[in-house]
Coordinates of C-alpha atoms in Angstrom, one line a residue:
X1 CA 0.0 0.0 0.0
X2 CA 1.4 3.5 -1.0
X3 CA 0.7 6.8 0.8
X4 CA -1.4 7.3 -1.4
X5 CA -4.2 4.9 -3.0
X6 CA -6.8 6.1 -5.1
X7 CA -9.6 3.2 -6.4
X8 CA -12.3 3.8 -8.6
X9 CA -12.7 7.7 -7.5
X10 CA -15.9 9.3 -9.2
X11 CA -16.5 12.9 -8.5
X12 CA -20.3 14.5 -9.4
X13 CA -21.0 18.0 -8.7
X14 CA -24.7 19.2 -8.6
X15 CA -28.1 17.1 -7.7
X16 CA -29.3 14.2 -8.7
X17 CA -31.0 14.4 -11.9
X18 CA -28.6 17.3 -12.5
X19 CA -25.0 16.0 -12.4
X20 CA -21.9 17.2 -13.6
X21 CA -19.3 14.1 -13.9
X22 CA -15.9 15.6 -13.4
X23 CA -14.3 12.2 -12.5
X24 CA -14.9 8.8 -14.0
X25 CA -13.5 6.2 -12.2
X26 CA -9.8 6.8 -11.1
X27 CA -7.4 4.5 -9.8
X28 CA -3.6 4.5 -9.6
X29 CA -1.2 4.4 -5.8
X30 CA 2.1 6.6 -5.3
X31 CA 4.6 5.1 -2.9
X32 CA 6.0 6.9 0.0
X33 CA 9.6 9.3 -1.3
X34 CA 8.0 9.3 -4.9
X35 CA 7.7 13.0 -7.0
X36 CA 5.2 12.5 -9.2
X37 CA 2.9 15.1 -11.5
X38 CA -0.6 15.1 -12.7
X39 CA -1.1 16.7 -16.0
X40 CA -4.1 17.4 -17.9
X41 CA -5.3 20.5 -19.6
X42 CA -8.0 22.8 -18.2
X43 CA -11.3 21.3 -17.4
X44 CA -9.4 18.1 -17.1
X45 CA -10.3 16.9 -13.9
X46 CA -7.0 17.5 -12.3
X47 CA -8.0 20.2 -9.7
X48 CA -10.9 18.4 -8.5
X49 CA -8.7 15.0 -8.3
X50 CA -6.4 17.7 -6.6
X51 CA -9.1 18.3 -3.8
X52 CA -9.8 15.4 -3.1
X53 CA -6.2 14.0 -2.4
X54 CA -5.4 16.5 -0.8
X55 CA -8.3 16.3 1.5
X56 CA -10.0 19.2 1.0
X57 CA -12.8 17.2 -0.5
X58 CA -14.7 14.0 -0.5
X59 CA -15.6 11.2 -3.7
X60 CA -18.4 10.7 -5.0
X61 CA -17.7 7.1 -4.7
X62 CA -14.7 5.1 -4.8
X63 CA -12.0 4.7 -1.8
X64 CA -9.3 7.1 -1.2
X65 CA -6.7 5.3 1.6
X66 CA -4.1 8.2 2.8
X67 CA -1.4 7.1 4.8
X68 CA -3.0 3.5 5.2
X69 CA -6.5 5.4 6.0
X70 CA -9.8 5.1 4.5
X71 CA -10.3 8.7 4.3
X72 CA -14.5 8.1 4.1
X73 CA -14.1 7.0 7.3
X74 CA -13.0 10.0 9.4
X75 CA -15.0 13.0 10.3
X76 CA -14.8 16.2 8.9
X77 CA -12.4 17.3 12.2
X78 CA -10.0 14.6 11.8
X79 CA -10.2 15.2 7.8
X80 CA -9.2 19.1 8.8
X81 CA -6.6 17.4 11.3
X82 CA -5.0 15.3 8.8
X83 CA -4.7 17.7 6.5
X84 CA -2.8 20.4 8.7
X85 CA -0.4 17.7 10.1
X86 CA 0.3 15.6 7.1
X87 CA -0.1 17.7 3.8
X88 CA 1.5 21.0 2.8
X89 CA 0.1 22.7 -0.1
X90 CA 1.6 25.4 -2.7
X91 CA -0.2 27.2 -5.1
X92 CA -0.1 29.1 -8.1
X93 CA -1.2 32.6 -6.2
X94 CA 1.2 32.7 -3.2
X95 CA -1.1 33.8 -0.4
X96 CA 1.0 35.3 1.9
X97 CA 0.6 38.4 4.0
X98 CA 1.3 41.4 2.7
X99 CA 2.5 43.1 6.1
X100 CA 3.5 40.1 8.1
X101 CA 7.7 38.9 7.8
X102 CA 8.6 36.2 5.9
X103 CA 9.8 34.4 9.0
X104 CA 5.9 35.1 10.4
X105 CA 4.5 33.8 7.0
X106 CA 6.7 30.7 7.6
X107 CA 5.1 30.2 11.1
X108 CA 1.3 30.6 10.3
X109 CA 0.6 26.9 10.1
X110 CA 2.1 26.1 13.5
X111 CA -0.5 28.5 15.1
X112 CA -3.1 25.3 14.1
X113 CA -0.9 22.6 15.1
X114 CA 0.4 20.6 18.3
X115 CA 4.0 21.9 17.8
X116 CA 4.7 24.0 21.8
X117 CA 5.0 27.4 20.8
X118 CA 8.5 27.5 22.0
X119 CA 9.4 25.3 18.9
X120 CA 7.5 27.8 15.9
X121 CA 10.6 29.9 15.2
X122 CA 13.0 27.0 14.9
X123 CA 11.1 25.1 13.3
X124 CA 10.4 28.1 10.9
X125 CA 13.9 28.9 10.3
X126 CA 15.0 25.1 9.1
X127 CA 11.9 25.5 6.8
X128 CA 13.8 28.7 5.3
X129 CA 17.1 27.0 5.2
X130 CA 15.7 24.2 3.1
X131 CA 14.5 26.6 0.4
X132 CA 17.7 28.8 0.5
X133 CA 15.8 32.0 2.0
X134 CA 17.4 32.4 5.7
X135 CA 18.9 35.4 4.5
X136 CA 15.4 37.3 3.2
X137 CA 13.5 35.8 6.8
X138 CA 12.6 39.7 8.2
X139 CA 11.6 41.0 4.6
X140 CA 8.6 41.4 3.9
X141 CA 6.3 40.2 1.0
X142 CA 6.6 43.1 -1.2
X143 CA 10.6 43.2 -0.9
X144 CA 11.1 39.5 -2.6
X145 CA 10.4 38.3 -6.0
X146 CA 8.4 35.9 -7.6
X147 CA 10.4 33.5 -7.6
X148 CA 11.2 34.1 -3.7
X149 CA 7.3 34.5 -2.8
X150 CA 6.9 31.2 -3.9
X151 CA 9.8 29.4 -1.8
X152 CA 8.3 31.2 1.1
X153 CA 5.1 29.5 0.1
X154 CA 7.2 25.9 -0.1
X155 CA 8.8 27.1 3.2
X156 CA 5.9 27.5 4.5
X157 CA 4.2 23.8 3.5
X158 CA 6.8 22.3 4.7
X159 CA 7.1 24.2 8.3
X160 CA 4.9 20.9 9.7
X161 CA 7.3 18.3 7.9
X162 CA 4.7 16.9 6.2
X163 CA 4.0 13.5 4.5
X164 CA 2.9 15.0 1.3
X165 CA 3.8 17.9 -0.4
X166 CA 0.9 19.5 -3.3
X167 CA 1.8 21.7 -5.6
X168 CA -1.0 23.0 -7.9
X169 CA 0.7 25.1 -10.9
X170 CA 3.4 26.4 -8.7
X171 CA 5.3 28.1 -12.0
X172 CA 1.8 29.3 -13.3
X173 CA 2.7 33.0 -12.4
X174 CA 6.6 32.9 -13.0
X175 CA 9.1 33.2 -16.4
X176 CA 10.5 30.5 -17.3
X177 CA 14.1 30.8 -15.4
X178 CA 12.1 31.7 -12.2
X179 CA 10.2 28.7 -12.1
X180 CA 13.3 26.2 -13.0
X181 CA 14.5 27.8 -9.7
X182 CA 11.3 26.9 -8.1
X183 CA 10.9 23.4 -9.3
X184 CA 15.2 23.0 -8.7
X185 CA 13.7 23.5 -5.2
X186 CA 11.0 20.7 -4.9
X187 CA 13.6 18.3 -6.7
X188 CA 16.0 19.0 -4.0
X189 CA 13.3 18.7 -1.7
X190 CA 12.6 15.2 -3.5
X191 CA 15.9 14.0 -3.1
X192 CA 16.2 15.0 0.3
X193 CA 12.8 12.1 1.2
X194 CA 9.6 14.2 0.5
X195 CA 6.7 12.9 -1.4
X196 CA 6.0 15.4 -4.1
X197 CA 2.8 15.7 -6.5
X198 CA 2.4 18.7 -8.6
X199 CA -0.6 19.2 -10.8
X200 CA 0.4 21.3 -13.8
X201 CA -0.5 21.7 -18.1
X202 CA 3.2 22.9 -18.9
X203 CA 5.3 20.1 -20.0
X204 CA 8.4 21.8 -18.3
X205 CA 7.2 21.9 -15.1
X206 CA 5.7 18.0 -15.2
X207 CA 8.9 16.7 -16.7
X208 CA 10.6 17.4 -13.5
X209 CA 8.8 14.2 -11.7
X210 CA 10.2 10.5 -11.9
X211 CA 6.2 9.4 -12.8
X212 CA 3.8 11.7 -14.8
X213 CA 0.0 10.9 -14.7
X214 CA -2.1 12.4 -17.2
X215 CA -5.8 13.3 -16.9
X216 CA -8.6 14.1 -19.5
X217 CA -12.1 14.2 -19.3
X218 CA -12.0 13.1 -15.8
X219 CA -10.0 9.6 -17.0
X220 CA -6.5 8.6 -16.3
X221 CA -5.0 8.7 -19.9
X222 CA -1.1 7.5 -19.2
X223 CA 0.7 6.7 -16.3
X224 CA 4.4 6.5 -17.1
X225 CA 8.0 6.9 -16.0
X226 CA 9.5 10.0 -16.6
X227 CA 12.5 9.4 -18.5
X228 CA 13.4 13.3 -20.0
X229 CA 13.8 14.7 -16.4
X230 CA 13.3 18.4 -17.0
X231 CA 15.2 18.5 -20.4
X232 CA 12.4 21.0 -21.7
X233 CA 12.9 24.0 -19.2
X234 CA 14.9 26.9 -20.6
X235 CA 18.0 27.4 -19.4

């Protein structure tokens, strides 16, 4: 059993008589250490396959194990729980605040976690040091660039060390040398033990994973071994 297992996961939106099908029947596991992407064009499927993994949302039908969990089976707390403890996410929009430090931005997620207070700026700063940023950690927001916004926003996913790491389009808003920095960051992070998934359309970005899985209509199209590792970003 990977950390992840996904079996026949259907995903409806709207009621009954009135359905949207978004997801038809998806099914694949990813093992524990592996980077893998999920690639599919818009309207694919892939962000509401992205919701659901990353526990922000529910199946249809289907089973969805995380971590060795049926996830159908814990409550909407222990789904919240889970996904503060066990899943950092990155997105395409950085989200952090506009007056608060970088440092601060960093520690937000501890504020909703069991780590003693005592431990938040620590714990913080070896988030920082991971993505290369100890130096920038009293800046604020508007003082970095893109690129460094969205290594505070890795920092900050990883500040609970979680099991999984979700990254939805994290080069969506970047040029093309930024986000080779960016994604140079999650495979270090790879190599270093994390499980990564990043849900992307650019070829680039997805060709940075050992395993790309491609969506369309709300099917699983491929699922293959990435053998081109990152050849296509510019350099």
């Amino acid at each position: 059993m990977g950390i992840i297992d996904v079996d026949n996961v259907t995903k409806a939106y709207g009621e009954e008589g009135m359905l949207a099908q978004v997801l038809h029947g998806v099914s694949f596991s990813i093992a524990e250490g592996e980077f893998v992407s999920i690639m599919g064009p818009s309207g694919s499927g892939k962000s509401t396959l992205l919701h659901i993994l990353g526990l922000l949302d529910r199946p249809t039908s289907g089973t969805y194990f995380f971590g060795g969990e049926n996830t159908a089976l814990l409550s909407d707390e222990a789904l919240a729980s889970a996904r503060n403890e066990k899943i950092g996410f990155v997105f395409q929009a950085f989200h952090l605040l506009a007056r608060t430090s970088v440092l601060e931005n960093v520690i937000l997620p501890l504020y909703y976690s069991s780590v003693p207070k005592k431990d938040y700026v620590s714990k913080a700063k070896i988030a920082l040091e991971h993505v290369d940023l100890s130096h920038r950690q009293g800046h604020l927001p508007h003082q970095l660039s893109g690129g460094e916004k969205q290594r505070v926003a890795i920092a900050r996913a990883l500040v609970n060390d979680p099991k999984v790491l979700f990254a939805d389009e994290p080069t969506g808003n970047l040029d093309s040398k930024t986000g080779k920095t960016v994604m140079d960051t999650l495979d270090t992070l790879h190599k270093q033990g994390k499980t990564i998934i990043v849900i992307t359309h650019e070829t680039s970005t997805a060709s940075y994973a050992n395993r790309i899985i491609s969506i369309g209509d709300g099917l699983i199209v491929s699922d293959q071994q990435s053998i081109k590792k990152h050849e296509h970003y510019a350099k």
